[in-house]
JSON list of C-alpha atoms in Angstrom, two decimals:
[
{"chain": "O", "resi": 1, "resn": "MET", "atom": "CA", "xyz": [-0.01, -0.02, 0.02]},
{"chain": "O", "resi": 2, "resn": "ALA", "atom": "CA", "xyz": [1.36, 3.35, -0.98]},
{"chain": "O", "resi": 3, "resn": "ARG", "atom": "CA", "xyz": [1.90, 6.11, 1.67]},
{"chain": "O", "resi": 4, "resn": "PRO", "atom": "CA", "xyz": [-0.62, 9.01, 1.42]},
{"chain": "O", "resi": 5, "resn": "ARG", "atom": "CA", "xyz": [0.53, 12.18, 0.03]},
{"chain": "O", "resi": 6, "resn": "LYS", "atom": "CA", "xyz": [1.63, 14.96, 2.15]},
{"chain": "O", "resi": 7, "resn": "ASP", "atom": "CA", "xyz": [-0.34, 18.24, 2.00]},
{"chain": "O", "resi": 8, "resn": "PRO", "atom": "CA", "xyz": [1.29, 20.75, -0.30]},
{"chain": "O", "resi": 9, "resn": "ALA", "atom": "CA", "xyz": [0.80, 23.44, 2.18]},
{"chain": "O", "resi": 10, "resn": "VAL", "atom": "CA", "xyz": [3.07, 21.35, 4.51]},
{"chain": "O", "resi": 11, "resn": "LYS", "atom": "CA", "xyz": [5.59, 20.70, 1.85]},
{"chain": "O", "resi": 12, "resn": "LYS", "atom": "CA", "xyz": [5.75, 24.49, 1.07]},
{"chain": "O", "resi": 13, "resn": "LEU", "atom": "CA", "xyz": [6.46, 25.43, 4.80]},
{"chain": "O", "resi": 14, "resn": "ARG", "atom": "CA", "xyz": [9.22, 22.99, 5.03]},
{"chain": "O", "resi": 15, "resn": "GLY", "atom": "CA", "xyz": [10.77, 24.00, 1.59]},
{"chain": "O", "resi": 16, "resn": "THR", "atom": "CA", "xyz": [10.30, 20.63, 0.09]},
{"chain": "O", "resi": 17, "resn": "LEU", "atom": "CA", "xyz": [7.43, 21.47, -2.37]},
{"chain": "O", "resi": 18, "resn": "ARG", "atom": "CA", "xyz": [8.32, 20.47, -6.03]},
{"chain": "O", "resi": 19, "resn": "LYS", "atom": "CA", "xyz": [5.71, 21.75, -8.50]},
{"chain": "O", "resi": 20, "resn": "ASP", "atom": "CA", "xyz": [6.74, 19.12, -11.09]},
{"chain": "O", "resi": 21, "resn": "ARG", "atom": "CA", "xyz": [5.76, 16.32, -8.65]},
{"chain": "O", "resi": 22, "resn": "GLU", "atom": "CA", "xyz": [2.32, 17.79, -7.72]},
{"chain": "O", "resi": 23, "resn": "PRO", "atom": "CA", "xyz": [-0.72, 16.53, -9.60]},
{"chain": "O", "resi": 24, "resn": "LYS", "atom": "CA", "xyz": [-2.29, 19.01, -12.11]},
{"chain": "O", "resi": 25, "resn": "ALA", "atom": "CA", "xyz": [-5.84, 20.03, -11.88]},
{"chain": "O", "resi": 26, "resn": "LEU", "atom": "CA", "xyz": [-8.12, 18.32, -14.10]},
{"chain": "O", "resi": 27, "resn": "ALA", "atom": "CA", "xyz": [-8.20, 19.99, -17.56]},
{"chain": "O", "resi": 28, "resn": "PRO", "atom": "CA", "xyz": [-11.59, 20.15, -19.21]},
{"chain": "O", "resi": 29, "resn": "ILE", "atom": "CA", "xyz": [-11.70, 17.78, -22.31]},
{"chain": "O", "resi": 30, "resn": "ALA", "atom": "CA", "xyz": [-12.87, 18.97, -25.52]},
{"chain": "O", "resi": 31, "resn": "THR", "atom": "CA", "xyz": [-16.18, 17.03, -26.34]},
{"chain": "O", "resi": 32, "resn": "GLY", "atom": "CA", "xyz": [-16.31, 18.11, -29.93]},
{"chain": "O", "resi": 33, "resn": "GLY", "atom": "CA", "xyz": [-20.05, 17.36, -29.86]},
{"chain": "O", "resi": 34, "resn": "ILE", "atom": "CA", "xyz": [-23.23, 18.89, -28.62]},
{"chain": "O", "resi": 35, "resn": "ALA", "atom": "CA", "xyz": [-22.82, 20.73, -25.28]},
{"chain": "O", "resi": 36, "resn": "GLY", "atom": "CA", "xyz": [-25.51, 21.05, -22.85]},
{"chain": "O", "resi": 37, "resn": "PRO", "atom": "CA", "xyz": [-27.60, 18.93, -20.63]},
{"chain": "O", "resi": 38, "resn": "MET", "atom": "CA", "xyz": [-27.52, 15.23, -21.57]},
{"chain": "O", "resi": 39, "resn": "VAL", "atom": "CA", "xyz": [-30.75, 13.34, -22.23]},
{"chain": "O", "resi": 40, "resn": "ALA", "atom": "CA", "xyz": [-30.99, 9.66, -22.11]},
{"chain": "O", "resi": 41, "resn": "PRO", "atom": "CA", "xyz": [-31.06, 8.32, -25.76]},
{"chain": "O", "resi": 42, "resn": "VAL", "atom": "CA", "xyz": [-32.89, 5.23, -24.83]},
{"chain": "O", "resi": 43, "resn": "PRO", "atom": "CA", "xyz": [-35.69, 4.18, -22.45]},
{"chain": "O", "resi": 44, "resn": "LEU", "atom": "CA", "xyz": [-34.28, 3.39, -19.01]},
{"chain": "O", "resi": 45, "resn": "THR", "atom": "CA", "xyz": [-35.92, 2.00, -15.88]},
{"chain": "O", "resi": 46, "resn": "PRO", "atom": "CA", "xyz": [-36.42, 4.67, -13.13]},
{"chain": "O", "resi": 47, "resn": "ARG", "atom": "CA", "xyz": [-33.36, 3.59, -11.11]},
{"chain": "O", "resi": 48, "resn": "ALA", "atom": "CA", "xyz": [-31.29, 3.41, -14.21]},
{"chain": "O", "resi": 49, "resn": "LEU", "atom": "CA", "xyz": [-32.38, 7.00, -15.04]},
{"chain": "O", "resi": 50, "resn": "GLU", "atom": "CA", "xyz": [-31.42, 8.21, -11.66]},
{"chain": "O", "resi": 51, "resn": "HIS", "atom": "CA", "xyz": [-27.75, 6.75, -12.28]},
{"chain": "O", "resi": 52, "resn": "PHE", "atom": "CA", "xyz": [-27.94, 8.34, -15.73]},
{"chain": "O", "resi": 53, "resn": "ASP", "atom": "CA", "xyz": [-28.75, 11.87, -14.15]},
{"chain": "O", "resi": 54, "resn": "VAL", "atom": "CA", "xyz": [-25.93, 11.32, -11.35]},
{"chain": "O", "resi": 55, "resn": "ILE", "atom": "CA", "xyz": [-23.25, 10.30, -13.97]},
{"chain": "O", "resi": 56, "resn": "ALA", "atom": "CA", "xyz": [-24.14, 13.15, -16.30]},
{"chain": "O", "resi": 57, "resn": "GLY", "atom": "CA", "xyz": [-24.12, 15.50, -13.57]},
{"chain": "O", "resi": 58, "resn": "MET", "atom": "CA", "xyz": [-20.57, 14.43, -12.74]},
{"chain": "O", "resi": 59, "resn": "LEU", "atom": "CA", "xyz": [-19.51, 15.08, -16.36]},
{"chain": "O", "resi": 60, "resn": "ALA", "atom": "CA", "xyz": [-21.29, 18.38, -16.44]},
{"chain": "O", "resi": 61, "resn": "ARG", "atom": "CA", "xyz": [-19.44, 19.60, -13.26]},
{"chain": "O", "resi": 62, "resn": "GLU", "atom": "CA", "xyz": [-16.20, 18.80, -15.18]},
{"chain": "O", "resi": 63, "resn": "GLY", "atom": "CA", "xyz": [-17.34, 20.49, -18.31]},
{"chain": "O", "resi": 64, "resn": "ARG", "atom": "CA", "xyz": [-17.38, 17.41, -20.30]},
{"chain": "O", "resi": 65, "resn": "ALA", "atom": "CA", "xyz": [-21.17, 16.77, -20.58]},
{"chain": "O", "resi": 66, "resn": "SER", "atom": "CA", "xyz": [-22.02, 16.15, -24.22]},
{"chain": "O", "resi": 67, "resn": "GLN", "atom": "CA", "xyz": [-24.79, 14.35, -26.00]},
{"chain": "O", "resi": 68, "resn": "GLN", "atom": "CA", "xyz": [-22.26, 12.25, -27.78]},
{"chain": "O", "resi": 69, "resn": "PHE", "atom": "CA", "xyz": [-21.51, 10.42, -24.47]},
{"chain": "O", "resi": 70, "resn": "ALA", "atom": "CA", "xyz": [-25.10, 9.81, -23.98]},
{"chain": "O", "resi": 71, "resn": "TYR", "atom": "CA", "xyz": [-25.18, 6.18, -25.19]},
{"chain": "O", "resi": 72, "resn": "THR", "atom": "CA", "xyz": [-22.02, 5.27, -23.15]},
{"chain": "O", "resi": 73, "resn": "VAL", "atom": "CA", "xyz": [-23.63, 6.83, -20.05]},
{"chain": "O", "resi": 74, "resn": "ALA", "atom": "CA", "xyz": [-26.81, 5.12, -20.67]},
{"chain": "O", "resi": 75, "resn": "ILE", "atom": "CA", "xyz": [-25.20, 1.79, -20.97]},
{"chain": "O", "resi": 76, "resn": "LEU", "atom": "CA", "xyz": [-23.25, 2.37, -17.72]},
{"chain": "O", "resi": 77, "resn": "ALA", "atom": "CA", "xyz": [-26.52, 3.37, -15.92]},
{"chain": "O", "resi": 78, "resn": "GLN", "atom": "CA", "xyz": [-28.25, 0.16, -17.28]},
{"chain": "O", "resi": 79, "resn": "ARG", "atom": "CA", "xyz": [-25.26, -1.99, -15.94]},
{"chain": "O", "resi": 80, "resn": "ILE", "atom": "CA", "xyz": [-25.25, -0.24, -12.58]},
{"chain": "O", "resi": 81, "resn": "ASP", "atom": "CA", "xyz": [-29.05, -1.08, -12.27]},
{"chain": "O", "resi": 82, "resn": "GLN", "atom": "CA", "xyz": [-28.52, -4.64, -13.46]},
{"chain": "O", "resi": 83, "resn": "ALA", "atom": "CA", "xyz": [-25.67, -5.07, -10.86]},
{"chain": "O", "resi": 84, "resn": "GLU", "atom": "CA", "xyz": [-28.00, -3.71, -7.91]},
{"chain": "O", "resi": 85, "resn": "GLN", "atom": "CA", "xyz": [-30.68, -6.35, -8.94]},
{"chain": "O", "resi": 86, "resn": "LEU", "atom": "CA", "xyz": [-28.13, -9.03, -9.29]},
{"chain": "O", "resi": 87, "resn": "GLN", "atom": "CA", "xyz": [-26.72, -8.22, -5.79]},
{"chain": "O", "resi": 88, "resn": "ALA", "atom": "CA", "xyz": [-30.06, -8.22, -4.32]},
{"chain": "O", "resi": 89, "resn": "THR", "atom": "CA", "xyz": [-30.87, -11.55, -5.67]},
{"chain": "O", "resi": 90, "resn": "ILE", "atom": "CA", "xyz": [-27.54, -12.95, -4.18]},
{"chain": "O", "resi": 91, "resn": "VAL", "atom": "CA", "xyz": [-28.39, -11.50, -0.80]},
{"chain": "O", "resi": 92, "resn": "ASP", "atom": "CA", "xyz": [-31.77, -13.18, -0.97]},
{"chain": "O", "resi": 93, "resn": "GLU", "atom": "CA", "xyz": [-31.02, -16.60, -2.54]},
{"chain": "O", "resi": 94, "resn": "GLY", "atom": "CA", "xyz": [-27.25, -17.00, -1.67]},
{"chain": "O", "resi": 95, "resn": "ARG", "atom": "CA", "xyz": [-24.39, -17.63, -3.85]},
{"chain": "O", "resi": 96, "resn": "THR", "atom": "CA", "xyz": [-24.84, -21.37, -4.40]},
{"chain": "O", "resi": 97, "resn": "TYR", "atom": "CA", "xyz": [-27.78, -23.76, -5.06]},
{"chain": "O", "resi": 98, "resn": "GLU", "atom": "CA", "xyz": [-28.25, -27.38, -4.39]},
{"chain": "O", "resi": 99, "resn": "THR", "atom": "CA", "xyz": [-28.97, -30.00, -7.02]},
{"chain": "O", "resi": 100, "resn": "THR", "atom": "CA", "xyz": [-29.51, -33.61, -6.90]},
{"chain": "O", "resi": 101, "resn": "SER", "atom": "CA", "xyz": [-28.13, -36.31, -9.26]},
{"chain": "O", "resi": 102, "resn": "ASP", "atom": "CA", "xyz": [-27.18, -39.86, -9.38]},
{"chain": "O", "resi": 103, "resn": "ASN", "atom": "CA", "xyz": [-23.90, -39.31, -7.82]},
{"chain": "O", "resi": 104, "resn": "GLY", "atom": "CA", "xyz": [-25.51, -37.44, -4.73]},
{"chain": "O", "resi": 105, "resn": "THR", "atom": "CA", "xyz": [-26.02, -33.81, -3.89]},
{"chain": "O", "resi": 106, "resn": "MET", "atom": "CA", "xyz": [-23.91, -31.12, -5.48]},
{"chain": "O", "resi": 107, "resn": "TYR", "atom": "CA", "xyz": [-23.62, -27.45, -4.68]},
{"chain": "O", "resi": 108, "resn": "ARG", "atom": "CA", "xyz": [-23.22, -25.02, -7.70]},
{"chain": "O", "resi": 109, "resn": "ALA", "atom": "CA", "xyz": [-22.64, -21.38, -8.04]},
{"chain": "O", "resi": 110, "resn": "ARG", "atom": "CA", "xyz": [-25.63, -19.35, -8.97]},
{"chain": "O", "resi": 111, "resn": "PRO", "atom": "CA", "xyz": [-25.56, -17.97, -12.47]},
{"chain": "O", "resi": 112, "resn": "GLU", "atom": "CA", "xyz": [-26.30, -14.43, -10.95]},
{"chain": "O", "resi": 113, "resn": "VAL", "atom": "CA", "xyz": [-22.81, -14.64, -9.33]},
{"chain": "O", "resi": 114, "resn": "ALA", "atom": "CA", "xyz": [-20.94, -14.67, -12.70]},
{"chain": "O", "resi": 115, "resn": "MET", "atom": "CA", "xyz": [-23.59, -12.09, -14.29]},
{"chain": "O", "resi": 116, "resn": "LEU", "atom": "CA", "xyz": [-22.68, -9.80, -11.38]},
{"chain": "O", "resi": 117, "resn": "SER", "atom": "CA", "xyz": [-19.04, -10.25, -11.90]},
{"chain": "O", "resi": 118, "resn": "ASP", "atom": "CA", "xyz": [-19.41, -9.48, -15.72]},
{"chain": "O", "resi": 119, "resn": "ALA", "atom": "CA", "xyz": [-21.58, -6.48, -14.87]},
{"chain": "O", "resi": 120, "resn": "LEU", "atom": "CA", "xyz": [-18.99, -4.94, -12.62]},
{"chain": "O", "resi": 121, "resn": "ARG", "atom": "CA", "xyz": [-16.24, -5.43, -14.98]},
{"chain": "O", "resi": 122, "resn": "HIS", "atom": "CA", "xyz": [-18.19, -3.81, -17.64]},
{"chain": "O", "resi": 123, "resn": "GLN", "atom": "CA", "xyz": [-18.97, -0.98, -15.26]},
{"chain": "O", "resi": 124, "resn": "GLN", "atom": "CA", "xyz": [-15.24, -0.42, -14.51]},
{"chain": "O", "resi": 125, "resn": "ALA", "atom": "CA", "xyz": [-14.45, -0.45, -18.08]},
{"chain": "O", "resi": 126, "resn": "LEU", "atom": "CA", "xyz": [-17.01, 2.20, -18.96]},
{"chain": "O", "resi": 127, "resn": "LEU", "atom": "CA", "xyz": [-16.02, 4.45, -15.84]},
{"chain": "O", "resi": 128, "resn": "SER", "atom": "CA", "xyz": [-12.41, 4.34, -17.39]},
{"chain": "O", "resi": 129, "resn": "GLU", "atom": "CA", "xyz": [-13.84, 5.03, -21.03]},
{"chain": "O", "resi": 130, "resn": "LEU", "atom": "CA", "xyz": [-15.70, 8.22, -19.62]},
{"chain": "O", "resi": 131, "resn": "MET", "atom": "CA", "xyz": [-12.48, 9.04, -17.45]},
{"chain": "O", "resi": 132, "resn": "LEU", "atom": "CA", "xyz": [-14.55, 8.84, -14.39]},
{"chain": "O", "resi": 133, "resn": "SER", "atom": "CA", "xyz": [-12.32, 6.50, -12.55]},
{"chain": "O", "resi": 134, "resn": "PRO", "atom": "CA", "xyz": [-9.40, 7.63, -10.30]},
{"chain": "O", "resi": 135, "resn": "THR", "atom": "CA", "xyz": [-6.82, 6.00, -12.44]},
{"chain": "O", "resi": 136, "resn": "ALA", "atom": "CA", "xyz": [-8.03, 7.79, -15.54]},
{"chain": "O", "resi": 137, "resn": "ALA", "atom": "CA", "xyz": [-8.26, 11.10, -13.66]},
{"chain": "O", "resi": 138, "resn": "GLN", "atom": "CA", "xyz": [-4.38, 10.88, -12.91]},
{"chain": "O", "resi": 139, "resn": "ARG", "atom": "CA", "xyz": [-3.81, 10.20, -16.57]},
{"chain": "O", "resi": 140, "resn": "ILE", "atom": "CA", "xyz": [-5.81, 13.37, -17.27]},
{"chain": "O", "resi": 141, "resn": "ALA", "atom": "CA", "xyz": [-3.89, 15.34, -14.76]},
{"chain": "O", "resi": 142, "resn": "ARG", "atom": "CA", "xyz": [-0.51, 14.13, -16.18]},
{"chain": "O", "resi": 143, "resn": "THR", "atom": "CA", "xyz": [-0.37, 16.10, -19.34]},
{"chain": "O", "resi": 144, "resn": "ASP", "atom": "CA", "xyz": [3.32, 17.07, -19.46]},
{"chain": "O", "resi": 145, "resn": "THR", "atom": "CA", "xyz": [5.96, 14.34, -19.19]},
{"chain": "O", "resi": 146, "resn": "PRO", "atom": "CA", "xyz": [9.65, 15.07, -18.92]},
{"chain": "O", "resi": 147, "resn": "LYS", "atom": "CA", "xyz": [11.62, 14.81, -22.18]},
{"chain": "O", "resi": 148, "resn": "GLY", "atom": "CA", "xyz": [14.94, 13.21, -22.44]},
{"chain": "O", "resi": 149, "resn": "ASN", "atom": "CA", "xyz": [16.74, 11.16, -19.87]},
{"chain": "O", "resi": 150, "resn": "ALA", "atom": "CA", "xyz": [16.78, 12.81, -16.47]},
{"chain": "O", "resi": 151, "resn": "PHE", "atom": "CA", "xyz": [19.89, 10.77, -15.43]},
{"chain": "O", "resi": 152, "resn": "ALA", "atom": "CA", "xyz": [22.14, 11.76, -18.51]},
{"chain": "O", "resi": 153, "resn": "GLY", "atom": "CA", "xyz": [24.06, 14.34, -16.51]},
{"chain": "O", "resi": 154, "resn": "LEU", "atom": "CA", "xyz": [25.13, 11.64, -13.89]}
]
């Protein structure tokens, strides 16, 4: 586990602040599409529509809301809704079920477990695609990379 970052104000007081090592503020990404409030392009369940509005709001606060992202946000909202439903089923029914065959009693994983895993992986991929994950945010923040070999003078 990595150490937590020290506060830049503390580094400045100690004289150890290096601006080249501090994360940059997130720059707005040019959307190149239709700016303005996002509208769900497909019919969504009421819960998925709530998720759509939350995600669209996050993009709007970052200045990246565009109707061209609406289908991706709608798919993400649907997957979050599906994951919630699958999780509720797993909580109610359990992770396994019992079957009886000629060889005796067997316990198998419920299909919902694999479906939930797939939905969560898809959610993570879509969040990264929309640059809403912490890792993607760090990639956006690092726009300048040092050129050349820093150790050439040694």
